[in-house]
Amino acid sequence: MGLVSNSSVTASASSVGVLGGTFDPVHSGHLAIAEAVRNELGLDVVLFVVAADQWLRSVPPVASAAARFAMVERAVEDSAGLEASDVDIVRGGSTYTADTLVDLRERLVGATELHLIVGADSAMSMDRWKRADEIGSLARVVVVGRPGLEFDGRLAKSHPAEGAVYVEGPMVDVSATAIRDRVQAEKSITGLVPDSVADYIAANEFYR
Ligand code: ATP
């Protein structure tokens, strides 16, 4: 279940967006940017690739990889053209995007073009990613605007996001951190995550 190689959409897809993340939890900002980039670039599908372990983060994810994947599956189930991918979870260990892209290229049949979708905040830190210099030959980088973050494309020539395609996108001001904080403060998260994800968070008592 959820394996890219089992997917009917990705089996025939020739242009694939790759949105990697911790998704702790997945939220309406992720869904909005995926839809916006898919429409703007005419992609067949956007894969939400759930990280196993985010080595760059100072604090580990709250929810397990399996639970974060389950939330992503629920979030995309009604959206044609959005899919969950467990490629990083199956590989395990620290998640490096270069590995994600290599594995996806192996799994996706046909002449697949990969578009790595990153929010403006992630894009700025791409020069600290492991084996970032490999990314340019594996995928086209697409940077999406994020409220409060001015992305100026004037990056060093060696920066992995230099020359990236920029899509302003819907500018939805929501983060997983804000959602975790709201749950802990017993505030509503209605509208910030799909209802199916809010139900899953409540049922499993995450982020309290
Ligand atoms: P956290 O608050 O826990 O750091 P997050 O909301 O940034 O989480 P991630 O799973 O870390 O969510 O993000 C995955 C990808 O989605 C990253 O490239 C990130 O920049 C991007 N992203 C997340 N939320 C938004 C948003 N509201 N607008 C644009 N990009 C976003």
PDB file of C-alpha atoms and ligand atoms in Angstrom:
ATOM      1  CA  MET A   1       0.000   0.000   0.000  1.00  0.00           C
ATOM      2  CA  GLY A   2       1.265   3.432  -0.861  1.00  0.00           C
ATOM      3  CA  LEU A   3       4.287   2.136  -2.714  1.00  0.00           C
ATOM      4  CA  VAL A   4       5.020   4.204  -5.746  1.00  0.00           C
ATOM      5  CA  SER A   5       5.576   1.118  -7.861  1.00  0.00           C
ATOM      6  CA  ASN A   6       2.017  -0.049  -7.121  1.00  0.00           C
ATOM      7  CA  SER A   7       0.447   3.185  -8.147  1.00  0.00           C
ATOM      8  CA  SER A   8      -1.750   3.391 -11.193  1.00  0.00           C
ATOM      9  CA  VAL A   9      -1.269   7.129 -11.678  1.00  0.00           C
ATOM     10  CA  THR A  10       2.498   7.140 -11.341  1.00  0.00           C
ATOM     11  CA  ALA A  11       2.877   4.087 -13.578  1.00  0.00           C
ATOM     12  CA  SER A  12       1.954   6.217 -16.569  1.00  0.00           C
ATOM     13  CA  ALA A  13       3.155   9.591 -15.328  1.00  0.00           C
ATOM     14  CA  SER A  14       5.769  11.392 -17.357  1.00  0.00           C
ATOM     15  CA  SER A  15       6.095  14.492 -15.206  1.00  0.00           C
ATOM     16  CA  VAL A  16       6.159  13.983 -11.474  1.00  0.00           C
ATOM     17  CA  GLY A  17       6.372  16.507  -8.648  1.00  0.00           C
ATOM     18  CA  VAL A  18       8.210  15.417  -5.508  1.00  0.00           C
ATOM     19  CA  LEU A  19       7.258  17.138  -2.253  1.00  0.00           C
ATOM     20  CA  GLY A  20       9.408  15.760   0.532  1.00  0.00           C
ATOM     21  CA  GLY A  21       8.670  16.577   4.123  1.00  0.00           C
ATOM     22  CA  THR A  22       8.308  15.494   7.700  1.00  0.00           C
ATOM     23  CA  PHE A  23       4.544  16.014   7.515  1.00  0.00           C
ATOM     24  CA  ASP A  24       4.217  16.109  11.313  1.00  0.00           C
ATOM     25  CA  PRO A  25       1.371  16.596  10.453  1.00  0.00           C
ATOM     26  CA  VAL A  26       0.522  17.196   6.781  1.00  0.00           C
ATOM     27  CA  HIS A  27      -1.523  20.407   6.502  1.00  0.00           C
ATOM     28  CA  SER A  28      -3.507  22.614   4.127  1.00  0.00           C
ATOM     29  CA  GLY A  29      -0.348  24.529   3.133  1.00  0.00           C
ATOM     30  CA  HIS A  30       1.208  21.339   1.753  1.00  0.00           C
ATOM     31  CA  LEU A  31      -1.956  20.484  -0.170  1.00  0.00           C
ATOM     32  CA  ALA A  32      -2.306  24.011  -1.536  1.00  0.00           C
ATOM     33  CA  ILE A  33       1.282  24.250  -2.805  1.00  0.00           C
ATOM     34  CA  ALA A  34       1.114  20.780  -4.366  1.00  0.00           C
ATOM     35  CA  GLU A  35      -2.083  21.658  -6.252  1.00  0.00           C
ATOM     36  CA  ALA A  36      -0.695  25.049  -7.317  1.00  0.00           C
ATOM     37  CA  VAL A  37       2.551  23.621  -8.689  1.00  0.00           C
ATOM     38  CA  ARG A  38       0.762  20.701 -10.337  1.00  0.00           C
ATOM     39  CA  ASN A  39      -1.569  23.105 -12.151  1.00  0.00           C
ATOM     40  CA  GLU A  40       1.042  25.711 -13.006  1.00  0.00           C
ATOM     41  CA  LEU A  41       3.572  23.226 -14.394  1.00  0.00           C
ATOM     42  CA  GLY A  42       1.014  20.741 -15.739  1.00  0.00           C
ATOM     43  CA  LEU A  43       2.403  17.806 -13.733  1.00  0.00           C
ATOM     44  CA  ASP A  44       0.701  14.399 -13.881  1.00  0.00           C
ATOM     45  CA  VAL A  45       1.123  13.745 -10.182  1.00  0.00           C
ATOM     46  CA  VAL A  46       2.713  15.182  -7.051  1.00  0.00           C
ATOM     47  CA  LEU A  47       4.154  12.645  -4.626  1.00  0.00           C
ATOM     48  CA  PHE A  48       4.194  13.485  -0.925  1.00  0.00           C
ATOM     49  CA  VAL A  49       7.352  11.703   0.167  1.00  0.00           C
ATOM     50  CA  VAL A  50       7.323  11.160   3.919  1.00  0.00           C
ATOM     51  CA  ALA A  51      10.768  11.442   5.508  1.00  0.00           C
ATOM     52  CA  ALA A  52      11.954   8.600   7.713  1.00  0.00           C
ATOM     53  CA  ASP A  53      14.257  10.697   9.834  1.00  0.00           C
ATOM     54  CA  GLN A  54      14.977  14.375   9.309  1.00  0.00           C
ATOM     55  CA  TRP A  55      18.637  14.656  10.242  1.00  0.00           C
ATOM     56  CA  LEU A  56      18.680  18.453   9.810  1.00  0.00           C
ATOM     57  CA  ARG A  57      15.937  19.037  12.374  1.00  0.00           C
ATOM     58  CA  SER A  58      16.995  19.934  15.890  1.00  0.00           C
ATOM     59  CA  VAL A  59      14.070  18.015  17.410  1.00  0.00           C
ATOM     60  CA  PRO A  60      12.868  14.644  16.105  1.00  0.00           C
ATOM     61  CA  PRO A  61       9.339  14.306  14.681  1.00  0.00           C
ATOM     62  CA  VAL A  62       6.602  13.796  17.283  1.00  0.00           C
ATOM     63  CA  ALA A  63       4.562  11.245  15.334  1.00  0.00           C
ATOM     64  CA  SER A  64       6.165   8.039  14.029  1.00  0.00           C
ATOM     65  CA  ALA A  65       6.979   7.670  10.347  1.00  0.00           C
ATOM     66  CA  ALA A  66       4.094   5.191   9.989  1.00  0.00           C
ATOM     67  CA  ALA A  67       1.652   7.641  11.586  1.00  0.00           C
ATOM     68  CA  ARG A  68       2.891  10.572   9.478  1.00  0.00           C
ATOM     69  CA  PHE A  69       2.496   8.403   6.384  1.00  0.00           C
ATOM     70  CA  ALA A  70      -1.034   7.394   7.457  1.00  0.00           C
ATOM     71  CA  MET A  71      -1.959  11.066   7.811  1.00  0.00           C
ATOM     72  CA  VAL A  72      -0.599  11.875   4.352  1.00  0.00           C
ATOM     73  CA  GLU A  73      -2.517   8.952   2.850  1.00  0.00           C
ATOM     74  CA  ARG A  74      -5.727  10.324   4.377  1.00  0.00           C
ATOM     75  CA  ALA A  75      -4.945  13.877   3.227  1.00  0.00           C
ATOM     76  CA  VAL A  76      -4.484  12.941  -0.438  1.00  0.00           C
ATOM     77  CA  GLU A  77      -7.071  10.170  -0.791  1.00  0.00           C
ATOM     78  CA  ASP A  78      -9.695  12.405  -2.439  1.00  0.00           C
ATOM     79  CA  SER A  79      -7.287  14.374  -4.610  1.00  0.00           C
ATOM     80  CA  ALA A  80      -6.618  12.976  -8.055  1.00  0.00           C
ATOM     81  CA  GLY A  81      -3.024  13.736  -8.883  1.00  0.00           C
ATOM     82  CA  LEU A  82      -1.692  13.771  -5.323  1.00  0.00           C
ATOM     83  CA  GLU A  83      -0.182  10.591  -3.831  1.00  0.00           C
ATOM     84  CA  ALA A  84       1.656   9.426  -0.744  1.00  0.00           C
ATOM     85  CA  SER A  85       5.053   7.801  -1.217  1.00  0.00           C
ATOM     86  CA  ASP A  86       6.841   5.698   1.379  1.00  0.00           C
ATOM     87  CA  VAL A  87      10.089   5.431  -0.591  1.00  0.00           C
ATOM     88  CA  ASP A  88      12.118   7.100   2.206  1.00  0.00           C
ATOM     89  CA  ILE A  89      10.466   5.058   4.955  1.00  0.00           C
ATOM     90  CA  VAL A  90      11.145   1.799   3.108  1.00  0.00           C
ATOM     91  CA  ARG A  91      14.847   2.753   2.689  1.00  0.00           C
ATOM     92  CA  GLY A  92      14.972   3.857   6.335  1.00  0.00           C
ATOM     93  CA  GLY A  93      17.714   5.718   8.155  1.00  0.00           C
ATOM     94  CA  SER A  94      18.466   9.367   7.583  1.00  0.00           C
ATOM     95  CA  THR A  95      16.574  10.818   4.655  1.00  0.00           C
ATOM     96  CA  TYR A  96      18.695  12.514   2.025  1.00  0.00           C
ATOM     97  CA  THR A  97      16.834  13.948  -0.939  1.00  0.00           C
ATOM     98  CA  ALA A  98      19.479  12.737  -3.394  1.00  0.00           C
ATOM     99  CA  ASP A  99      18.602   9.153  -2.348  1.00  0.00           C
ATOM    100  CA  THR A 100      14.878   9.898  -2.652  1.00  0.00           C
ATOM    101  CA  LEU A 101      15.302  11.070  -6.223  1.00  0.00           C
ATOM    102  CA  VAL A 102      17.546   8.134  -7.225  1.00  0.00           C
ATOM    103  CA  ASP A 103      15.046   5.636  -5.777  1.00  0.00           C
ATOM    104  CA  LEU A 104      12.097   7.332  -7.448  1.00  0.00           C
ATOM    105  CA  ARG A 105      13.867   7.332 -10.812  1.00  0.00           C
ATOM    106  CA  GLU A 106      14.384   3.583 -10.431  1.00  0.00           C
ATOM    107  CA  ARG A 107      10.781   2.927  -9.448  1.00  0.00           C
ATOM    108  CA  LEU A 108       9.047   5.136 -11.966  1.00  0.00           C
ATOM    109  CA  VAL A 109       8.849   3.584 -15.375  1.00  0.00           C
ATOM    110  CA  GLY A 110       9.085   5.460 -18.640  1.00  0.00           C
ATOM    111  CA  ALA A 111      10.580   8.832 -19.404  1.00  0.00           C
ATOM    112  CA  THR A 112       9.856  10.510 -16.121  1.00  0.00           C
ATOM    113  CA  GLU A 113      10.785  14.072 -15.409  1.00  0.00           C
ATOM    114  CA  LEU A 114      11.099  14.816 -11.700  1.00  0.00           C
ATOM    115  CA  HIS A 115      10.314  18.242 -10.252  1.00  0.00           C
ATOM    116  CA  LEU A 116      11.540  18.678  -6.694  1.00  0.00           C
ATOM    117  CA  ILE A 117       9.130  21.034  -4.930  1.00  0.00           C
ATOM    118  CA  VAL A 118      10.537  22.940  -1.954  1.00  0.00           C
ATOM    119  CA  GLY A 119       9.105  25.762   0.129  1.00  0.00           C
ATOM    120  CA  ALA A 120      11.127  28.991   0.186  1.00  0.00           C
ATOM    121  CA  ASP A 121      12.405  28.200   3.693  1.00  0.00           C
ATOM    122  CA  SER A 122      13.687  24.752   2.704  1.00  0.00           C
ATOM    123  CA  ALA A 123      15.130  26.108  -0.527  1.00  0.00           C
ATOM    124  CA  MET A 124      17.399  28.538   1.319  1.00  0.00           C
ATOM    125  CA  SER A 125      18.926  25.690   3.348  1.00  0.00           C
ATOM    126  CA  MET A 126      19.473  23.331   0.427  1.00  0.00           C
ATOM    127  CA  ASP A 127      23.198  24.085   0.387  1.00  0.00           C
ATOM    128  CA  ARG A 128      23.413  22.268   3.742  1.00  0.00           C
ATOM    129  CA  TRP A 129      21.722  19.111   2.430  1.00  0.00           C
ATOM    130  CA  LYS A 130      23.869  16.006   2.048  1.00  0.00           C
ATOM    131  CA  ARG A 131      24.981  15.357  -1.545  1.00  0.00           C
ATOM    132  CA  ALA A 132      23.050  18.424  -2.647  1.00  0.00           C
ATOM    133  CA  ASP A 133      25.313  18.760  -5.675  1.00  0.00           C
ATOM    134  CA  GLU A 134      23.673  15.620  -7.139  1.00  0.00           C
ATOM    135  CA  ILE A 135      20.168  17.067  -7.042  1.00  0.00           C
ATOM    136  CA  GLY A 136      20.455  19.232 -10.169  1.00  0.00           C
ATOM    137  CA  SER A 137      21.131  16.218 -12.384  1.00  0.00           C
ATOM    138  CA  LEU A 138      18.262  14.198 -10.855  1.00  0.00           C
ATOM    139  CA  ALA A 139      15.434  16.741 -10.798  1.00  0.00           C
ATOM    140  CA  ARG A 140      14.404  20.247 -11.695  1.00  0.00           C
ATOM    141  CA  VAL A 141      14.066  22.352  -8.533  1.00  0.00           C
ATOM    142  CA  VAL A 142      10.806  24.265  -8.073  1.00  0.00           C
ATOM    143  CA  VAL A 143      10.690  26.794  -5.227  1.00  0.00           C
ATOM    144  CA  VAL A 144       7.275  27.784  -3.838  1.00  0.00           C
ATOM    145  CA  GLY A 145       6.612  30.987  -1.912  1.00  0.00           C
ATOM    146  CA  ARG A 146       5.942  30.798   1.806  1.00  0.00           C
ATOM    147  CA  PRO A 147       4.431  33.699   3.779  1.00  0.00           C
ATOM    148  CA  GLY A 148       6.976  35.688   5.747  1.00  0.00           C
ATOM    149  CA  LEU A 149       9.849  34.408   3.645  1.00  0.00           C
ATOM    150  CA  GLU A 150      11.249  36.522   0.927  1.00  0.00           C
ATOM    151  CA  PHE A 151      12.874  34.198  -1.595  1.00  0.00           C
ATOM    152  CA  ASP A 152      15.331  36.107  -3.650  1.00  0.00           C
ATOM    153  CA  GLY A 153      16.858  34.032  -6.350  1.00  0.00           C
ATOM    154  CA  ARG A 154      20.258  35.752  -5.991  1.00  0.00           C
ATOM    155  CA  LEU A 155      22.068  32.716  -4.708  1.00  0.00           C
ATOM    156  CA  ALA A 156      25.635  31.578  -5.151  1.00  0.00           C
ATOM    157  CA  LYS A 157      26.239  29.721  -8.411  1.00  0.00           C
ATOM    158  CA  SER A 158      26.921  26.565  -6.404  1.00  0.00           C
ATOM    159  CA  HIS A 159      23.638  26.762  -4.437  1.00  0.00           C
ATOM    160  CA  PRO A 160      21.255  23.902  -5.375  1.00  0.00           C
ATOM    161  CA  ALA A 161      18.298  26.310  -5.638  1.00  0.00           C
ATOM    162  CA  GLU A 162      20.173  28.697  -7.939  1.00  0.00           C
ATOM    163  CA  GLY A 163      18.286  28.936 -11.224  1.00  0.00           C
ATOM    164  CA  ALA A 164      15.250  27.144  -9.775  1.00  0.00           C
ATOM    165  CA  VAL A 165      11.780  27.708 -11.171  1.00  0.00           C
ATOM    166  CA  TYR A 166       9.854  29.994  -8.794  1.00  0.00           C
ATOM    167  CA  VAL A 167       6.115  29.562  -8.290  1.00  0.00           C
ATOM    168  CA  GLU A 168       4.571  32.074  -5.904  1.00  0.00           C
ATOM    169  CA  GLY A 169       1.690  29.741  -5.092  1.00  0.00           C
ATOM    170  CA  PRO A 170      -1.215  30.365  -2.738  1.00  0.00           C
ATOM    171  CA  MET A 171       0.831  31.764   0.194  1.00  0.00           C
ATOM    172  CA  VAL A 172      -1.000  29.829   2.899  1.00  0.00           C
ATOM    173  CA  ASP A 173       0.276  30.861   6.323  1.00  0.00           C
ATOM    174  CA  VAL A 174       0.239  27.508   8.115  1.00  0.00           C
ATOM    175  CA  SER A 175       2.992  25.303   9.486  1.00  0.00           C
ATOM    176  CA  ALA A 176       3.107  21.927  11.170  1.00  0.00           C
ATOM    177  CA  THR A 177       4.663  23.614  14.193  1.00  0.00           C
ATOM    178  CA  ALA A 178       1.669  25.952  14.521  1.00  0.00           C
ATOM    179  CA  ILE A 179      -0.701  22.985  14.298  1.00  0.00           C
ATOM    180  CA  ARG A 180       1.160  21.015  16.972  1.00  0.00           C
ATOM    181  CA  ASP A 181       1.134  24.129  19.187  1.00  0.00           C
ATOM    182  CA  ARG A 182      -2.589  24.644  18.659  1.00  0.00           C
ATOM    183  CA  VAL A 183      -3.404  21.036  19.539  1.00  0.00           C
ATOM    184  CA  GLN A 184      -1.286  21.288  22.654  1.00  0.00           C
ATOM    185  CA  ALA A 185      -3.101  24.505  23.604  1.00  0.00           C
ATOM    186  CA  GLU A 186      -6.422  22.712  22.949  1.00  0.00           C
ATOM    187  CA  LYS A 187      -7.288  25.108  20.120  1.00  0.00           C
ATOM    188  CA  SER A 188      -9.190  24.063  17.015  1.00  0.00           C
ATOM    189  CA  ILE A 189      -7.274  22.972  13.905  1.00  0.00           C
ATOM    190  CA  THR A 190     -10.385  22.834  11.722  1.00  0.00           C
ATOM    191  CA  GLY A 191      -9.545  24.069   8.244  1.00  0.00           C
ATOM    192  CA  LEU A 192      -5.790  23.918   8.861  1.00  0.00           C
ATOM    193  CA  VAL A 193      -5.645  20.180   8.126  1.00  0.00           C
ATOM    194  CA  PRO A 194      -8.140  17.961   6.257  1.00  0.00           C
ATOM    195  CA  ASP A 195     -10.929  16.686   8.529  1.00  0.00           C
ATOM    196  CA  SER A 196      -9.685  13.108   8.106  1.00  0.00           C
ATOM    197  CA  VAL A 197      -6.278  14.182   9.459  1.00  0.00           C
ATOM    198  CA  ALA A 198      -7.817  16.137  12.350  1.00  0.00           C
ATOM    199  CA  ASP A 199      -9.824  13.018  13.263  1.00  0.00           C
ATOM    200  CA  TYR A 200      -6.677  10.854  13.138  1.00  0.00           C
ATOM    201  CA  ILE A 201      -4.766  13.313  15.354  1.00  0.00           C
ATOM    202  CA  ALA A 202      -7.627  13.354  17.869  1.00  0.00           C
ATOM    203  CA  ALA A 203      -8.092   9.563  17.848  1.00  0.00           C
ATOM    204  CA  ASN A 204      -4.366   8.966  18.454  1.00  0.00           C
ATOM    205  CA  GLU A 205      -4.017  11.848  20.925  1.00  0.00           C
ATOM    206  CA  PHE A 206      -1.020  13.272  19.034  1.00  0.00           C
ATOM    207  CA  TYR A 207       0.613  16.599  19.934  1.00  0.00           C
ATOM    208  CA  ARG A 208      -1.098  17.014  23.321  1.00  0.00           C
TER     209      ARG A 208
HETATM  210  P1  ATP B   1       7.488  22.354  10.698  1.00  0.00           P
HETATM  211  O1  ATP B   1       6.653  23.532  11.128  1.00  0.00           O
HETATM  212  O2  ATP B   1       7.349  21.163  11.615  1.00  0.00           O
HETATM  213  O3  ATP B   1       8.927  22.721  10.407  1.00  0.00           O
HETATM  214  P2  ATP B   1       6.457  22.478   7.947  1.00  0.00           P
HETATM  215  O4  ATP B   1       5.095  23.084   8.092  1.00  0.00           O
HETATM  216  O5  ATP B   1       7.547  23.367   7.423  1.00  0.00           O
HETATM  217  O6  ATP B   1       6.880  21.791   9.326  1.00  0.00           O
HETATM  218  P3  ATP B   1       7.407  20.191   6.445  1.00  0.00           P
HETATM  219  O7  ATP B   1       6.830  18.839   6.433  1.00  0.00           O
HETATM  220  O8  ATP B   1       8.702  20.385   7.128  1.00  0.00           O
HETATM  221  O9  ATP B   1       6.283  21.186   7.060  1.00  0.00           O
HETATM  222  O10 ATP B   1       7.465  20.806   4.983  1.00  0.00           O
HETATM  223  C1  ATP B   1       7.645  20.035   3.811  1.00  0.00           C
HETATM  224  C2  ATP B   1       7.859  20.984   2.641  1.00  0.00           C
HETATM  225  O11 ATP B   1       6.712  21.825   2.465  1.00  0.00           O
HETATM  226  C3  ATP B   1       9.048  21.960   2.829  1.00  0.00           C
HETATM  227  O12 ATP B   1       9.661  22.149   1.561  1.00  0.00           O
HETATM  228  C4  ATP B   1       8.379  23.238   3.279  1.00  0.00           C
HETATM  229  O13 ATP B   1       9.143  24.375   2.947  1.00  0.00           O
HETATM  230  C5  ATP B   1       7.081  23.204   2.507  1.00  0.00           C
HETATM  231  N1  ATP B   1       5.998  23.919   3.169  1.00  0.00           N
HETATM  232  C6  ATP B   1       5.370  23.581   4.320  1.00  0.00           C
HETATM  233  N2  ATP B   1       4.390  24.445   4.608  1.00  0.00           N
HETATM  234  C7  ATP B   1       4.387  25.377   3.629  1.00  0.00           C
HETATM  235  C8  ATP B   1       3.594  26.564   3.373  1.00  0.00           C
HETATM  236  N3  ATP B   1       2.635  26.949   4.206  1.00  0.00           N
HETATM  237  N4  ATP B   1       3.875  27.273   2.253  1.00  0.00           N
HETATM  238  C9  ATP B   1       4.878  26.884   1.417  1.00  0.00           C
HETATM  239  N5  ATP B   1       5.646  25.785   1.603  1.00  0.00           N
HETATM  240  C10 ATP B   1       5.413  25.040   2.687  1.00  0.00           C
END
